[in-house]
Amino acid sequence: MSASQSSAPLPETISITLTVNGEARQLDVLPWTVLLDLLRDHLGLTGTKKGCDHGQCGACTVIVDGRRINSCMAFAAMKDGAHITTVEGLAKGGDLHPLQQAFIDHDAFQCGYCTPGQICSGVALIEEGRARTRDEIRELMSGNICRCGAYTNIVDAIEQVIGFDGEAGR
Ligand code: FES
Ligand code: FES
């Protein structure tokens, strides 16, 4: 290592506060730490998955201040003060979130790798209240790519929680 390399200043960390699954967390992060890595590597919340790492597959979806985002594309330092829900935060005590239960009811997961992102995205979609038909569910879930072809069952699960009569938009 050259003298100039060894004398390079260490990067400064940034102090942030996040509320993660209802718990306040004080964290020191490097400027380039992305939220996905912070959740998985620093907080041990490995339910959120790294797929493409380029904002294209949705496996890393978490809910930030009520909105679903690709956590691989968000710098943690930019989320100071945010409320974050990961798949680990959806169940209450021993009770699964209704959409988690619906995924079980409809066999809406196969390999399961994309499932946490699908469920987080579906929970936020339901709370957005914008989906009125099956096609709209498909459109609004299009940022979450499942390689195993469980889409039909995923849509069934979301329909169940929204409370469609099962025929809308088929
Ligand atoms: S890992 Fe973030 S969108 Fe694919
Ligand atoms: S369940 Fe396998 S990639 Fe989605």
GROMACS .gro file of C-alpha atoms and ligand atoms in nm:
model
  178
    1MET     CA    1   0.000   0.000   0.000
    2SER     CA    2   0.142   0.342  -0.090
    3ALA     CA    3   0.189   0.624   0.160
    4SER     CA    4  -0.087   0.826  -0.004
    5GLN     CA    5  -0.330   0.535   0.026
    6SER     CA    6  -0.248   0.466   0.388
    7SER     CA    7  -0.299   0.831   0.483
    8ALA     CA    8  -0.638   0.862   0.314
    9PRO     CA    9  -0.895   0.986   0.566
   10LEU     CA   10  -1.151   0.737   0.685
   11PRO     CA   11  -1.497   0.812   0.549
   12GLU     CA   12  -1.719   0.985   0.799
   13THR     CA   13  -2.026   0.807   0.919
   14ILE     CA   14  -2.364   0.974   0.943
   15SER     CA   15  -2.580   0.931   1.250
   16ILE     CA   16  -2.942   0.852   1.174
   17THR     CA   17  -3.250   0.739   1.362
   18LEU     CA   18  -3.495   0.493   1.213
   19THR     CA   19  -3.803   0.330   1.355
   20VAL     CA   20  -3.782  -0.027   1.228
   21ASN     CA   21  -4.080  -0.253   1.291
   22GLY     CA   22  -4.187  -0.021   1.570
   23GLU     CA   23  -3.849  -0.004   1.742
   24ALA     CA   24  -3.635   0.312   1.744
   25ARG     CA   25  -3.282   0.245   1.621
   26GLN     CA   26  -2.986   0.484   1.636
   27LEU     CA   27  -2.735   0.398   1.366
   28ASP     CA   28  -2.408   0.526   1.227
   29VAL     CA   29  -2.396   0.462   0.853
   30LEU     CA   30  -2.153   0.530   0.575
   31PRO     CA   31  -2.285   0.774   0.315
   32TRP     CA   32  -2.318   0.500   0.056
   33THR     CA   33  -2.482   0.236   0.275
   34VAL     CA   34  -2.806   0.132   0.112
   35LEU     CA   35  -3.112   0.058   0.318
   36LEU     CA   36  -3.122  -0.307   0.210
   37ASP     CA   37  -2.771  -0.373   0.340
   38LEU     CA   38  -2.843  -0.180   0.658
   39LEU     CA   39  -3.148  -0.394   0.729
   40ARG     CA   40  -2.982  -0.725   0.646
   41ASP     CA   41  -2.623  -0.676   0.759
   42HIS     CA   42  -2.650  -0.425   1.043
   43LEU     CA   43  -2.989  -0.510   1.191
   44GLY     CA   44  -3.000  -0.881   1.107
   45LEU     CA   45  -3.338  -0.852   0.935
   46THR     CA   46  -3.263  -1.101   0.661
   47GLY     CA   47  -3.625  -1.153   0.559
   48THR     CA   48  -3.577  -0.878   0.303
   49LYS     CA   49  -3.399  -1.033   0.008
   50LYS     CA   50  -3.134  -0.909  -0.234
   51GLY     CA   51  -3.222  -1.016  -0.585
   52CYS     CA   52  -3.101  -0.798  -0.870
   53ASP     CA   53  -2.958  -0.519  -0.648
   54HIS     CA   54  -3.058  -0.282  -0.930
   55GLY     CA   55  -3.418  -0.184  -0.856
   56GLN     CA   56  -3.567  -0.426  -1.104
   57CYS     CA   57  -3.697  -0.734  -0.922
   58GLY     CA   58  -3.874  -0.610  -0.609
   59ALA     CA   59  -3.728  -0.880  -0.383
   60CYS     CA   60  -3.598  -0.606  -0.151
   61THR     CA   61  -3.930  -0.423  -0.113
   62VAL     CA   62  -3.998  -0.274   0.230
   63ILE     CA   63  -4.253  -0.018   0.346
   64VAL     CA   64  -4.111   0.325   0.430
   65ASP     CA   65  -4.352   0.580   0.578
   66GLY     CA   66  -4.640   0.384   0.429
   67ARG     CA   67  -4.495   0.357   0.079
   68ARG     CA   68  -4.330   0.053  -0.074
   69ILE     CA   69  -3.982   0.109  -0.206
   70ASN     CA   70  -3.695  -0.096  -0.341
   71SER     CA   71  -3.457  -0.082  -0.047
   72CYS     CA   72  -3.159  -0.165  -0.270
   73MET     CA   73  -3.202   0.174  -0.436
   74ALA     CA   74  -3.233   0.389  -0.122
   75PHE     CA   75  -2.941   0.534   0.069
   76ALA     CA   76  -2.998   0.473   0.439
   77ALA     CA   77  -2.874   0.823   0.523
   78MET     CA   78  -3.159   0.969   0.315
   79LYS     CA   79  -3.416   0.792   0.532
   80ASP     CA   80  -3.325   0.958   0.861
   81GLY     CA   81  -3.638   0.971   1.077
   82ALA     CA   82  -3.835   0.724   0.865
   83HIS     CA   83  -4.066   0.449   0.984
   84ILE     CA   84  -3.978   0.123   0.815
   85THR     CA   85  -4.170  -0.201   0.809
   86THR     CA   86  -4.003  -0.519   0.689
   87VAL     CA   87  -4.162  -0.860   0.652
   88GLU     CA   88  -4.052  -0.936   1.009
   89GLY     CA   89  -4.274  -0.654   1.136
   90LEU     CA   90  -4.602  -0.758   0.976
   91ALA     CA   91  -4.716  -1.028   1.217
   92LYS     CA   92  -4.852  -0.907   1.551
   93GLY     CA   93  -4.758  -1.142   1.831
   94GLY     CA   94  -4.853  -1.485   1.708
   95ASP     CA   95  -5.099  -1.350   1.451
   96LEU     CA   96  -4.992  -1.334   1.091
   97HIS     CA   97  -5.084  -1.029   0.887
   98PRO     CA   98  -5.400  -1.112   0.687
   99LEU     CA   99  -5.197  -1.109   0.366
  100GLN     CA  100  -4.942  -1.352   0.509
  101GLN     CA  101  -5.231  -1.582   0.597
  102ALA     CA  102  -5.381  -1.532   0.250
  103PHE     CA  103  -5.049  -1.632   0.090
  104ILE     CA  104  -5.071  -1.958   0.286
  105ASP     CA  105  -5.439  -2.006   0.200
  106HIS     CA  106  -5.370  -1.963  -0.172
  107ASP     CA  107  -5.030  -2.134  -0.189
  108ALA     CA  108  -4.896  -1.805  -0.323
  109PHE     CA  109  -4.527  -1.880  -0.277
  110GLN     CA  110  -4.302  -2.135  -0.436
  111CYS     CA  111  -3.927  -2.100  -0.383
  112GLY     CA  112  -4.012  -1.820  -0.142
  113TYR     CA  113  -3.719  -1.597  -0.225
  114CYS     CA  114  -3.928  -1.311  -0.360
  115THR     CA  115  -4.210  -1.369  -0.110
  116PRO     CA  116  -4.113  -1.110   0.156
  117GLY     CA  117  -4.099  -0.840  -0.111
  118GLN     CA  118  -4.425  -0.958  -0.263
  119ILE     CA  119  -4.597  -0.949   0.074
  120CYS     CA  120  -4.461  -0.605   0.170
  121SER     CA  121  -4.563  -0.471  -0.169
  122GLY     CA  122  -4.907  -0.630  -0.141
  123VAL     CA  123  -4.964  -0.488   0.209
  124ALA     CA  124  -4.882  -0.135   0.090
  125LEU     CA  125  -5.091  -0.184  -0.225
  126ILE     CA  126  -5.392  -0.284  -0.016
  127GLU     CA  127  -5.345   0.018   0.211
  128GLU     CA  128  -5.313   0.246  -0.093
  129GLY     CA  129  -5.670   0.141  -0.181
  130ARG     CA  130  -5.616   0.192  -0.553
  131ALA     CA  131  -5.668  -0.161  -0.684
  132ARG     CA  132  -6.028  -0.226  -0.784
  133THR     CA  133  -5.985  -0.514  -1.026
  134ARG     CA  134  -5.762  -0.816  -1.076
  135ASP     CA  135  -5.589  -0.643  -1.363
  136GLU     CA  136  -5.518  -0.342  -1.144
  137ILE     CA  137  -5.364  -0.570  -0.881
  138ARG     CA  138  -5.143  -0.719  -1.151
  139GLU     CA  139  -5.044  -0.375  -1.277
  140LEU     CA  140  -4.972  -0.241  -0.928
  141MET     CA  141  -4.767  -0.551  -0.841
  142SER     CA  142  -4.570  -0.542  -1.165
  143GLY     CA  143  -4.257  -0.413  -0.992
  144ASN     CA  144  -4.229  -0.743  -0.805
  145ILE     CA  145  -4.100  -1.016  -1.029
  146CYS     CA  146  -4.143  -1.378  -0.927
  147ARG     CA  147  -3.937  -1.623  -1.125
  148CYS     CA  148  -4.145  -1.921  -1.018
  149GLY     CA  149  -4.476  -1.823  -1.172
  150ALA     CA  150  -4.688  -1.786  -0.858
  151TYR     CA  151  -4.853  -1.471  -0.986
  152THR     CA  152  -5.205  -1.612  -1.015
  153ASN     CA  153  -5.204  -1.729  -0.656
  154ILE     CA  154  -5.048  -1.403  -0.537
  155VAL     CA  155  -5.329  -1.209  -0.702
  156ASP     CA  156  -5.580  -1.448  -0.542
  157ALA     CA  157  -5.429  -1.378  -0.199
  158ILE     CA  158  -5.441  -1.001  -0.244
  159GLU     CA  159  -5.798  -1.023  -0.370
  160GLN     CA  160  -5.894  -1.216  -0.059
  161VAL     CA  161  -5.763  -0.944   0.172
  162ILE     CA  162  -5.912  -0.658  -0.029
  163GLY     CA  163  -6.242  -0.846  -0.023
  164PHE     CA  164  -6.322  -0.864  -0.392
  165ASP     CA  165  -6.607  -1.099  -0.479
  166GLY     CA  166  -6.358  -1.300  -0.680
  167GLU     CA  167  -6.492  -1.217  -1.023
  168ALA     CA  168  -6.392  -0.851  -1.065
  169GLY     CA  169  -6.164  -0.800  -1.360
  170ARG     CA  170  -6.114  -1.169  -1.441
  171FES     S1  171  -3.288  -0.638  -0.513
  171FES    FE1  172  -3.386  -0.447  -0.506
  171FES     S2  173  -3.517  -0.445  -0.678
  171FES    FE2  174  -3.403  -0.630  -0.697
  172FES     S1  175  -4.138  -1.766  -0.537
  172FES    FE1  176  -3.953  -1.811  -0.638
  172FES     S2  177  -3.891  -1.629  -0.732
  172FES    FE2  178  -4.081  -1.588  -0.646
   0.00000   0.00000   0.00000
